PDB file of C-alpha atoms in Angstrom:
ATOM      1  CA  MET A   1     263.913 108.207  58.514  1.00  0.00           C
ATOM      2  CA  GLY A   2     261.310 110.804  59.174  1.00  0.00           C
ATOM      3  CA  THR A   3     261.381 113.786  56.977  1.00  0.00           C
ATOM      4  CA  GLY A   4     258.973 114.752  54.262  1.00  0.00           C
ATOM      5  CA  SER A   5     255.446 115.714  53.430  1.00  0.00           C
ATOM      6  CA  ILE A   6     252.698 113.270  54.597  1.00  0.00           C
ATOM      7  CA  THR A   7     249.728 115.255  53.056  1.00  0.00           C
ATOM      8  CA  VAL A   8     248.700 118.820  51.828  1.00  0.00           C
ATOM      9  CA  ASN A   9     245.070 120.282  52.325  1.00  0.00           C
ATOM     10  CA  ARG A  10     244.842 121.505  48.738  1.00  0.00           C
ATOM     11  CA  ARG A  11     241.139 122.303  49.381  1.00  0.00           C
ATOM     12  CA  ALA A  12     242.000 124.629  52.161  1.00  0.00           C
ATOM     13  CA  LEU A  13     244.385 126.552  49.812  1.00  0.00           C
ATOM     14  CA  ARG A  14     241.521 126.814  47.445  1.00  0.00           C
ATOM     15  CA  ASP A  15     238.731 127.874  49.890  1.00  0.00           C
ATOM     16  CA  TYR A  16     240.524 130.167  52.150  1.00  0.00           C
ATOM     17  CA  HIS A  17     242.945 133.050  52.113  1.00  0.00           C
ATOM     18  CA  VAL A  18     245.929 132.081  54.439  1.00  0.00           C
ATOM     19  CA  LEU A  19     246.835 135.115  56.570  1.00  0.00           C
ATOM     20  CA  GLU A  20     249.430 133.310  58.845  1.00  0.00           C
ATOM     21  CA  THR A  21     250.922 129.794  59.327  1.00  0.00           C
ATOM     22  CA  ILE A  22     252.153 128.224  62.422  1.00  0.00           C
ATOM     23  CA  GLU A  23     253.798 124.698  62.847  1.00  0.00           C
ATOM     24  CA  ALA A  24     252.509 122.609  65.906  1.00  0.00           C
ATOM     25  CA  GLY A  25     253.146 119.281  67.084  1.00  0.00           C
ATOM     26  CA  ILE A  26     250.413 116.844  67.329  1.00  0.00           C
ATOM     27  CA  GLU A  27     249.726 114.162  70.204  1.00  0.00           C
ATOM     28  CA  LEU A  28     249.196 110.759  68.466  1.00  0.00           C
ATOM     29  CA  ARG A  29     248.918 107.046  69.452  1.00  0.00           C
ATOM     30  CA  GLY A  30     251.284 104.408  67.939  1.00  0.00           C
ATOM     31  CA  THR A  31     248.969 102.995  65.549  1.00  0.00           C
ATOM     32  CA  GLU A  32     248.093 106.493  64.170  1.00  0.00           C
ATOM     33  CA  VAL A  33     251.731 107.162  63.512  1.00  0.00           C
ATOM     34  CA  LYS A  34     252.045 103.997  61.462  1.00  0.00           C
ATOM     35  CA  SER A  35     248.946 104.567  59.688  1.00  0.00           C
ATOM     36  CA  LEU A  36     250.326 108.007  58.769  1.00  0.00           C
ATOM     37  CA  ARG A  37     253.656 106.556  57.453  1.00  0.00           C
ATOM     38  CA  LEU A  38     251.576 104.536  54.995  1.00  0.00           C
ATOM     39  CA  GLY A  39     249.779 107.870  54.110  1.00  0.00           C
ATOM     40  CA  HIS A  40     246.318 106.909  55.241  1.00  0.00           C
ATOM     41  CA  VAL A  41     245.161 110.273  56.211  1.00  0.00           C
ATOM     42  CA  SER A  42     242.625 113.024  55.243  1.00  0.00           C
ATOM     43  CA  LEU A  43     242.514 116.577  56.074  1.00  0.00           C
ATOM     44  CA  ILE A  44     239.188 117.331  54.275  1.00  0.00           C
ATOM     45  CA  GLY A  45     236.914 119.050  56.928  1.00  0.00           C
ATOM     46  CA  ALA A  46     239.491 119.379  59.659  1.00  0.00           C
ATOM     47  CA  HIS A  47     239.710 122.474  61.796  1.00  0.00           C
ATOM     48  CA  ALA A  48     241.203 123.456  65.050  1.00  0.00           C
ATOM     49  CA  ARG A  49     239.483 125.066  68.156  1.00  0.00           C
ATOM     50  CA  ILE A  50     240.947 126.527  71.287  1.00  0.00           C
ATOM     51  CA  GLU A  51     239.171 124.724  74.210  1.00  0.00           C
ATOM     52  CA  LYS A  52     240.032 125.229  77.993  1.00  0.00           C
ATOM     53  CA  GLY A  53     243.374 126.665  77.194  1.00  0.00           C
ATOM     54  CA  GLU A  54     244.333 123.798  74.639  1.00  0.00           C
ATOM     55  CA  ALA A  55     244.471 123.718  70.936  1.00  0.00           C
ATOM     56  CA  ILE A  56     242.421 120.719  69.619  1.00  0.00           C
ATOM     57  CA  LEU A  57     242.283 119.475  66.031  1.00  0.00           C
ATOM     58  CA  HIS A  58     238.850 118.078  64.977  1.00  0.00           C
ATOM     59  CA  GLY A  59     237.820 116.169  61.928  1.00  0.00           C
ATOM     60  CA  LEU A  60     241.261 114.769  60.995  1.00  0.00           C
ATOM     61  CA  ASN A  61     240.724 111.333  59.651  1.00  0.00           C
ATOM     62  CA  ILE A  62     243.571 108.854  60.248  1.00  0.00           C
ATOM     63  CA  SER A  63     242.582 105.498  58.868  1.00  0.00           C
ATOM     64  CA  PRO A  64     242.822 102.486  61.342  1.00  0.00           C
ATOM     65  CA  TYR A  65     246.303 100.637  60.897  1.00  0.00           C
ATOM     66  CA  ASP A  66     245.772  97.356  59.136  1.00  0.00           C
ATOM     67  CA  HIS A  67     247.773  95.319  61.625  1.00  0.00           C
ATOM     68  CA  GLY A  68     246.666  97.212  64.838  1.00  0.00           C
ATOM     69  CA  ASN A  69     243.852  94.750  65.799  1.00  0.00           C
ATOM     70  CA  GLN A  70     242.481  95.535  69.431  1.00  0.00           C
ATOM     71  CA  PHE A  71     244.891  98.573  69.905  1.00  0.00           C
ATOM     72  CA  ASN A  72     243.573 100.594  66.963  1.00  0.00           C
ATOM     73  CA  HIS A  73     242.311 103.989  67.601  1.00  0.00           C
ATOM     74  CA  ASP A  74     239.273 105.864  66.555  1.00  0.00           C
ATOM     75  CA  PRO A  75     239.780 107.460  63.205  1.00  0.00           C
ATOM     76  CA  VAL A  76     238.208 110.747  63.851  1.00  0.00           C
ATOM     77  CA  ARG A  77     239.052 111.506  67.381  1.00  0.00           C
ATOM     78  CA  PRO A  78     239.741 114.929  68.708  1.00  0.00           C
ATOM     79  CA  ARG A  79     243.829 115.334  68.754  1.00  0.00           C
ATOM     80  CA  ARG A  80     245.665 117.812  70.883  1.00  0.00           C
ATOM     81  CA  LEU A  81     248.032 120.189  69.340  1.00  0.00           C
ATOM     82  CA  LEU A  82     251.250 120.870  71.052  1.00  0.00           C
ATOM     83  CA  LEU A  83     251.912 124.644  71.252  1.00  0.00           C
ATOM     84  CA  HIS A  84     253.467 126.962  73.771  1.00  0.00           C
ATOM     85  CA  LYS A  85     251.021 128.834  75.799  1.00  0.00           C
ATOM     86  CA  HIS A  86     251.782 132.399  74.346  1.00  0.00           C
ATOM     87  CA  GLU A  87     251.122 130.759  70.721  1.00  0.00           C
ATOM     88  CA  ILE A  88     247.818 129.468  72.056  1.00  0.00           C
ATOM     89  CA  ILE A  89     246.656 132.747  73.491  1.00  0.00           C
ATOM     90  CA  ARG A  90     247.715 134.565  70.162  1.00  0.00           C
ATOM     91  CA  LEU A  91     245.724 131.905  68.019  1.00  0.00           C
ATOM     92  CA  GLN A  92     242.714 132.296  70.405  1.00  0.00           C
ATOM     93  CA  ALA A  93     242.541 135.991  69.932  1.00  0.00           C
ATOM     94  CA  GLN A  94     242.885 135.611  66.121  1.00  0.00           C
ATOM     95  CA  ALA A  95     240.359 132.752  65.986  1.00  0.00           C
ATOM     96  CA  GLU A  96     237.831 134.898  67.747  1.00  0.00           C
ATOM     97  CA  GLN A  97     237.902 137.557  65.037  1.00  0.00           C
ATOM     98  CA  LYS A  98     234.757 137.256  62.938  1.00  0.00           C
ATOM     99  CA  GLY A  99     235.424 135.172  59.812  1.00  0.00           C
ATOM    100  CA  LEU A 100     238.628 133.750  60.694  1.00  0.00           C
ATOM    101  CA  ALA A 101     239.218 129.912  61.281  1.00  0.00           C
ATOM    102  CA  LEU A 102     242.255 127.697  62.150  1.00  0.00           C
ATOM    103  CA  VAL A 103     242.692 125.128  59.390  1.00  0.00           C
ATOM    104  CA  PRO A 104     245.229 122.498  58.913  1.00  0.00           C
ATOM    105  CA  LEU A 105     247.229 123.051  55.708  1.00  0.00           C
ATOM    106  CA  GLY A 106     249.355 119.879  55.778  1.00  0.00           C
ATOM    107  CA  LEU A 107     251.089 117.262  57.762  1.00  0.00           C
ATOM    108  CA  ASP A 108     254.960 116.644  57.841  1.00  0.00           C
ATOM    109  CA  PHE A 109     257.569 114.434  59.379  1.00  0.00           C
ATOM    110  CA  LYS A 110     260.324 116.448  60.820  1.00  0.00           C
ATOM    111  CA  ARG A 111     263.114 114.341  62.742  1.00  0.00           C
ATOM    112  CA  GLY A 112     260.594 111.653  63.119  1.00  0.00           C
ATOM    113  CA  ARG A 113     257.870 113.664  64.737  1.00  0.00           C
ATOM    114  CA  VAL A 114     254.620 114.515  62.879  1.00  0.00           C
ATOM    115  CA  LYS A 115     253.951 118.357  62.642  1.00  0.00           C
ATOM    116  CA  VAL A 116     250.817 120.118  61.474  1.00  0.00           C
ATOM    117  CA  SER A 117     250.876 123.379  59.462  1.00  0.00           C
ATOM    118  CA  LEU A 118     248.270 125.273  60.974  1.00  0.00           C
ATOM    119  CA  GLY A 119     246.813 128.438  59.037  1.00  0.00           C
ATOM    120  CA  VAL A 120     244.785 131.297  60.332  1.00  0.00           C
ATOM    121  CA  CYS A 121     242.457 131.706  57.470  1.00  0.00           C
ATOM    122  CA  ARG A 122     239.702 133.736  56.139  1.00  0.00           C
ATOM    123  CA  GLY A 123     237.064 132.149  53.729  1.00  0.00           C
ATOM    124  CA  LYS A 124     237.023 132.978  50.075  1.00  0.00           C
ATOM    125  CA  GLN A 125     233.994 134.315  48.385  1.00  0.00           C
ATOM    126  CA  ILE A 126     233.056 132.568  44.937  1.00  0.00           C
ATOM    127  CA  GLN A 127     234.202 135.597  43.155  1.00  0.00           C
ATOM    128  CA  ASP A 128     237.773 135.240  44.829  1.00  0.00           C
ATOM    129  CA  LYS A 129     237.868 131.478  43.878  1.00  0.00           C
ATOM    130  CA  ARG A 130     237.099 132.316  40.070  1.00  0.00           C
ATOM    131  CA  GLU A 131     239.711 135.168  40.071  1.00  0.00           C
ATOM    132  CA  THR A 132     242.227 132.732  41.605  1.00  0.00           C
ATOM    133  CA  LEU A 133     241.514 130.053  38.884  1.00  0.00           C
ATOM    134  CA  LYS A 134     241.740 132.882  36.058  1.00  0.00           C
ATOM    135  CA  ARG A 135     245.153 134.078  37.446  1.00  0.00           C
ATOM    136  CA  ARG A 136     246.508 130.446  37.770  1.00  0.00           C
ATOM    137  CA  THR A 137     245.403 129.809  34.095  1.00  0.00           C
ATOM    138  CA  ALA A 138     247.032 132.980  32.982  1.00  0.00           C
ATOM    139  CA  ASP A 139     250.349 132.100  34.662  1.00  0.00           C
ATOM    140  CA  ARG A 140     250.370 128.665  33.338  1.00  0.00           C
ATOM    141  CA  GLU A 141     249.794 129.974  29.588  1.00  0.00           C
ATOM    142  CA  SER A 142     252.441 132.663  30.103  1.00  0.00           C
ATOM    143  CA  ALA A 143     254.966 130.171  31.435  1.00  0.00           C
ATOM    144  CA  ARG A 144     253.986 127.839  28.492  1.00  0.00           C
ATOM    145  CA  ALA A 145     254.423 130.722  26.057  1.00  0.00           C
ATOM    146  CA  ILE A 146     257.790 131.521  27.307  1.00  0.00           C
ATOM    147  CA  ARG A 147     258.995 127.902  27.392  1.00  0.00           C
ATOM    148  CA  ASP A 148     257.933 127.365  23.709  1.00  0.00           C
ATOM    149  CA  ALA A 149     259.421 130.681  22.422  1.00  0.00           C
TER     150      ALA A 149
END
């Protein structure tokens, strides 16, 4: 119980250049963990900010647990990320640079705990997105040619 990928933010990988990744724990309620085990989560539009010396994840949508009744949670509430102080200070220095953002790249279970892969990212221009798409298509075609030959 408790290992494996929950979700990957494929849109972030398409829209950003990932400069660095860091793994952080996340503070959750019981019904949120149960909902995550069912895979009811969306990372689209999520981002992290450093507020008052704490890393906070905003915009993460965890759907309410079906059997949670009155104990259910707010689906898009801000959630605290669990990082060491020196990691928070380093991330804050990087996030304050112009054009850099803290974007969640994925959610995983590790030994029964939920971990967030957080990326320090720089936004891609439209040209970069097209170039990435062309490169991916060329790689796919070359792999197909090698396989068929």
